[in-house]
Protein backbone atom coordinates (compact mmCIF):
# COMPACT_ATOMS: atom_id res chain seq x y z
CA UNK A 1 -115.19 53.85 -65.38
CA UNK A 2 -115.62 50.49 -67.15
CA UNK A 3 -112.44 49.12 -65.56
CA UNK A 4 -113.58 50.25 -62.11
CA UNK A 5 -116.96 48.56 -62.59
CA UNK A 6 -115.28 45.32 -63.72
CA UNK A 7 -113.00 45.32 -60.67
CA UNK A 8 -116.00 45.95 -58.44
CA UNK A 9 -117.90 43.00 -59.94
CA UNK A 10 -114.84 40.75 -59.67
CA UNK A 11 -114.36 41.65 -56.01
CA UNK A 12 -117.96 40.87 -55.14
CA UNK A 13 -117.76 37.56 -57.01
CA UNK A 14 -114.61 36.40 -55.19
CA UNK A 15 -115.42 37.48 -51.64
CA UNK A 16 -117.66 35.22 -49.52
CA UNK A 17 -121.06 36.83 -49.03
CA UNK A 18 -122.85 37.00 -45.70
CA UNK A 19 -126.52 37.95 -45.50
CA UNK A 20 -127.05 41.43 -44.09
CA UNK A 21 -130.30 40.26 -42.46
CA UNK A 22 -129.56 36.83 -40.93
CA UNK A 23 -125.76 36.72 -40.96
CA UNK A 24 -125.55 33.37 -42.75
CA UNK A 25 -123.16 32.87 -45.65
CA UNK A 26 -124.34 32.25 -49.18
CA UNK A 27 -125.78 35.60 -50.27
CA UNK A 28 -125.50 39.25 -49.32
CA UNK A 29 -129.28 39.26 -48.79
CA UNK A 30 -131.20 36.00 -48.89
CA UNK A 31 -134.50 36.29 -50.72
CA UNK A 32 -136.20 34.52 -47.82
CA UNK A 33 -134.91 37.28 -45.53
CA UNK A 34 -136.78 39.96 -47.47
CA UNK A 35 -139.74 39.14 -45.23
CA UNK A 36 -137.97 40.67 -42.22
CA UNK A 37 -137.46 44.02 -43.95
CA UNK A 38 -139.81 46.81 -42.79
CA UNK A 39 -142.76 46.69 -45.19
CA UNK A 40 -144.30 49.96 -46.31
CA UNK A 41 -147.71 48.88 -45.01
CA UNK A 42 -150.99 50.67 -45.62
CA UNK A 43 -152.97 52.84 -45.98
CA UNK A 44 -150.87 55.12 -48.19
CA UNK A 45 -151.45 57.83 -50.75
CA UNK A 46 -151.18 56.18 -54.15
CA UNK A 47 -149.78 59.40 -55.65
CA UNK A 48 -146.83 60.15 -53.31
CA UNK A 49 -146.86 56.98 -51.13
CA UNK A 50 -147.07 58.98 -47.90
CA UNK A 51 -148.59 57.00 -45.03
CA UNK A 52 -152.09 57.83 -43.88
CA UNK A 53 -155.71 57.68 -44.99
CA UNK A 54 -156.96 59.53 -48.02
CA UNK A 55 -155.76 59.06 -51.56
CA UNK A 56 -154.73 61.41 -52.97
CA UNK A 57 -153.57 62.92 -49.71
CA UNK A 58 -154.07 66.57 -48.78
CA UNK A 59 -150.54 67.47 -49.87
CA UNK A 60 -151.04 65.94 -53.33
CA UNK A 61 -154.41 67.67 -53.72
CA UNK A 62 -152.80 71.01 -52.90
CA UNK A 63 -149.62 70.51 -54.94
CA UNK A 64 -149.68 67.36 -57.12
CA UNK A 65 -146.27 65.87 -57.91
CA UNK A 66 -145.36 65.57 -61.61
CA UNK A 67 -145.37 61.77 -61.45
CA UNK A 68 -148.71 59.93 -61.63
CA UNK A 69 -147.94 57.56 -58.78
CA UNK A 70 -145.17 56.27 -56.52
CA UNK A 71 -144.61 52.84 -55.02
CA UNK A 72 -141.97 51.41 -52.67
CA UNK A 73 -142.11 48.00 -50.97
CA UNK A 74 -140.22 49.06 -47.84
CA UNK A 75 -139.79 51.82 -45.32
CA UNK A 76 -136.32 53.35 -45.16
CA UNK A 77 -135.51 51.74 -41.83
CA UNK A 78 -133.84 48.69 -40.35
CA UNK A 79 -132.23 46.23 -42.74
CA UNK A 80 -133.64 48.03 -45.80
CA UNK A 81 -131.90 51.25 -44.77
CA UNK A 82 -128.64 49.48 -43.98
CA UNK A 83 -128.63 47.58 -47.28
CA UNK A 84 -129.20 50.70 -49.36
CA UNK A 85 -126.63 52.75 -47.45
CA UNK A 86 -124.03 50.00 -47.80
CA UNK A 87 -124.60 49.99 -51.55
CA UNK A 88 -124.40 53.76 -51.78
CA UNK A 89 -121.49 54.48 -49.45
CA UNK A 90 -119.57 51.19 -49.15
CA UNK A 91 -119.94 49.91 -52.70
CA UNK A 92 -121.72 46.68 -51.74
CA UNK A 93 -124.06 46.35 -54.69
CA UNK A 94 -124.98 42.66 -54.32
CA UNK A 95 -127.87 43.64 -52.01
CA UNK A 96 -129.55 45.42 -54.90
CA UNK A 97 -130.60 42.40 -56.99
CA UNK A 98 -133.18 41.00 -54.53
CA UNK A 99 -134.27 44.52 -53.58
CA UNK A 100 -134.87 45.36 -57.24
CA UNK A 101 -136.91 42.20 -57.68
CA UNK A 102 -138.99 43.11 -54.63
CA UNK A 103 -139.58 46.62 -55.96
CA UNK A 104 -140.83 45.23 -59.28
CA UNK A 105 -143.48 43.22 -57.45
CA UNK A 106 -145.29 46.35 -56.19
CA UNK A 107 -145.60 48.05 -59.59
CA UNK A 108 -149.31 48.16 -60.50
CA UNK A 109 -149.87 46.25 -63.73
CA UNK A 110 -152.41 48.87 -64.79
CA UNK A 111 -149.70 51.53 -65.12
CA UNK A 112 -149.14 52.12 -68.87
CA UNK A 113 -145.34 51.90 -68.90
CA UNK A 114 -143.26 51.66 -72.06
CA UNK A 115 -139.75 51.77 -70.57
CA UNK A 116 -137.81 51.92 -67.31
CA UNK A 117 -135.16 54.53 -66.56
CA UNK A 118 -133.04 55.20 -63.45
CA UNK A 119 -132.22 58.41 -61.65
CA UNK A 120 -128.74 59.15 -63.06
CA UNK A 121 -125.62 59.87 -61.07
CA UNK A 122 -123.31 62.72 -61.94
CA UNK A 123 -120.28 61.42 -63.82
CA UNK A 124 -117.83 62.30 -61.05
CA UNK A 125 -119.82 60.40 -58.44
CA UNK A 126 -120.32 57.39 -60.66
CA UNK A 127 -116.58 57.20 -61.30
CA UNK A 128 -115.88 57.26 -57.56
CA UNK A 129 -118.54 54.66 -56.73
CA UNK A 130 -118.01 52.44 -59.76
CA UNK A 131 -121.72 51.96 -60.42
CA UNK A 132 -125.10 53.69 -60.24
CA UNK A 133 -127.21 51.92 -57.61
CA UNK A 134 -130.45 53.18 -59.14
CA UNK A 135 -129.48 51.80 -62.54
CA UNK A 136 -128.75 48.37 -61.07
CA UNK A 137 -132.16 48.38 -59.39
CA UNK A 138 -133.85 49.62 -62.56
CA UNK A 139 -132.21 46.83 -64.56
CA UNK A 140 -133.76 44.21 -62.28
CA UNK A 141 -137.13 45.96 -62.41
CA UNK A 142 -137.10 46.13 -66.20
CA UNK A 143 -136.20 42.45 -66.50
CA UNK A 144 -138.92 41.42 -64.04
CA UNK A 145 -141.57 43.48 -65.83
CA UNK A 146 -140.44 42.50 -69.33
CA UNK A 147 -139.81 46.13 -70.27
CA UNK A 148 -136.83 47.80 -71.96
CA UNK A 149 -134.29 49.62 -69.80
CA UNK A 150 -133.48 53.05 -71.22
CA UNK A 151 -130.67 54.19 -68.95
CA UNK A 152 -129.87 57.28 -71.03
CA UNK A 153 -133.18 59.18 -70.95
CA UNK A 154 -131.79 61.51 -68.28
CA UNK A 155 -128.40 63.10 -67.64
CA UNK A 156 -127.16 64.53 -64.36
CA UNK A 157 -125.74 67.87 -65.43
CA UNK A 158 -125.05 69.25 -61.97
CA UNK A 159 -123.46 67.48 -59.02
CA UNK A 160 -125.61 67.70 -55.90
CA UNK A 161 -124.99 66.96 -52.25
CA UNK A 162 -126.68 64.06 -50.44
CA UNK A 163 -130.40 64.66 -49.92
CA UNK A 164 -130.47 62.84 -46.58
CA UNK A 165 -128.61 65.65 -44.81
CA UNK A 166 -131.05 68.36 -45.93
CA UNK A 167 -134.45 69.59 -44.80
CA UNK A 168 -137.55 69.32 -47.00
CA UNK A 169 -137.27 72.81 -48.52
CA UNK A 170 -133.55 72.54 -49.24
CA UNK A 171 -133.97 69.14 -50.88
CA UNK A 172 -136.10 70.67 -53.63
CA UNK A 173 -133.61 73.47 -54.29
CA UNK A 174 -130.69 71.02 -54.13
CA UNK A 175 -131.91 69.12 -57.20
CA UNK A 176 -133.36 72.06 -59.14
CA UNK A 177 -131.73 72.09 -62.58
CA UNK A 178 -129.78 68.92 -61.84
CA UNK A 179 -131.21 66.91 -64.75
CA UNK A 180 -131.35 67.28 -68.51
CA UNK A 181 -132.91 65.15 -71.22
CA UNK A 182 -130.62 62.51 -72.64
CA UNK A 183 -132.90 61.44 -75.46
CA UNK A 184 -136.57 61.42 -76.49
CA UNK A 185 -138.58 59.42 -73.94
CA UNK A 186 -141.46 57.09 -74.76
CA UNK A 187 -144.99 57.99 -73.71
CA UNK A 188 -144.98 56.11 -70.41
CA UNK A 189 -141.84 56.00 -68.26
CA UNK A 190 -141.16 54.25 -64.96
CA UNK A 191 -138.57 56.30 -63.06
CA UNK A 192 -136.54 54.30 -60.53
CA UNK A 193 -134.51 55.42 -57.52
CA UNK A 194 -133.16 53.64 -54.47
CA UNK A 195 -134.80 55.83 -51.81
CA UNK A 196 -137.56 58.42 -51.85
CA UNK A 197 -137.51 60.92 -49.00
CA UNK A 198 -139.55 64.01 -49.83
CA UNK A 199 -139.82 62.93 -53.47
CA UNK A 200 -137.86 66.00 -54.59
CA UNK A 201 -135.35 64.07 -56.71
CA UNK A 202 -138.03 61.98 -58.40
CA UNK A 203 -140.12 65.11 -59.01
CA UNK A 204 -137.24 67.03 -60.60
CA UNK A 205 -136.39 64.10 -62.85
CA UNK A 206 -140.05 63.51 -63.75
CA UNK A 207 -140.45 67.14 -64.81
CA UNK A 208 -137.45 66.80 -67.10
CA UNK A 209 -138.93 63.70 -68.72
CA UNK A 210 -142.29 65.42 -69.22
CA UNK A 211 -140.62 68.49 -70.70
CA UNK A 212 -138.73 66.15 -73.04
CA UNK A 213 -141.92 64.63 -74.41
CA UNK A 214 -143.07 61.89 -72.03
CA UNK A 215 -146.82 61.86 -71.44
CA UNK A 216 -146.86 59.99 -68.15
CA UNK A 217 -144.19 59.33 -65.55
CA UNK A 218 -144.53 56.84 -62.72
CA UNK A 219 -142.06 56.49 -59.86
CA UNK A 220 -140.63 53.52 -58.01
CA UNK A 221 -138.17 53.23 -55.13
CA UNK A 222 -136.96 50.38 -52.99
CA UNK A 223 -137.78 52.32 -49.83
CA UNK A 224 -139.55 55.48 -48.75
CA UNK A 225 -138.47 57.55 -45.78
CA UNK A 226 -141.62 58.34 -43.76
């Protein structure tokens, strides 16, 4: 796995990069081009980040998610969607650095966070891809916030199919039992993923952290699918 990751990094360093947003050479995603990505906008529920008035929203009042709050700077559409899919399915991870920095900017400073941890990939998928996109994003977030990155708080103990192809109900069952504790978590954890759709993956991982001893879990994604 280490050799594959090194080859991946070497390939990205040697190949000329063209911005996914403007098409100019120099970077895979210019920081100035982040402004053209579809912003999440407002109003939104501060608990689940669903669009619409009322916070918490009716769904969170009826069935609160295990995380205290969720934030994402972008909607899962347009250039944001393309950048994340290229990272996930084509191995183009250079997009993730500026996206991780942008995600860090929307984290409320009032959240009592002690460490940052990513949604883990199953070992077989990580070996195929060569990296965990959520861990790369989480690394940028942790650095921007001045917090430690604890990438081993969770383990993916069951391989799951892609969430994007499933309906809301099946997404929850798809990730049930997929995570296990990797080590004792601190009191406040920021859980990072690339995309939040129904929030099922973040919820399953947050429950595992809480069962392992965390007192509060907050969630962050680059984009949310509305």
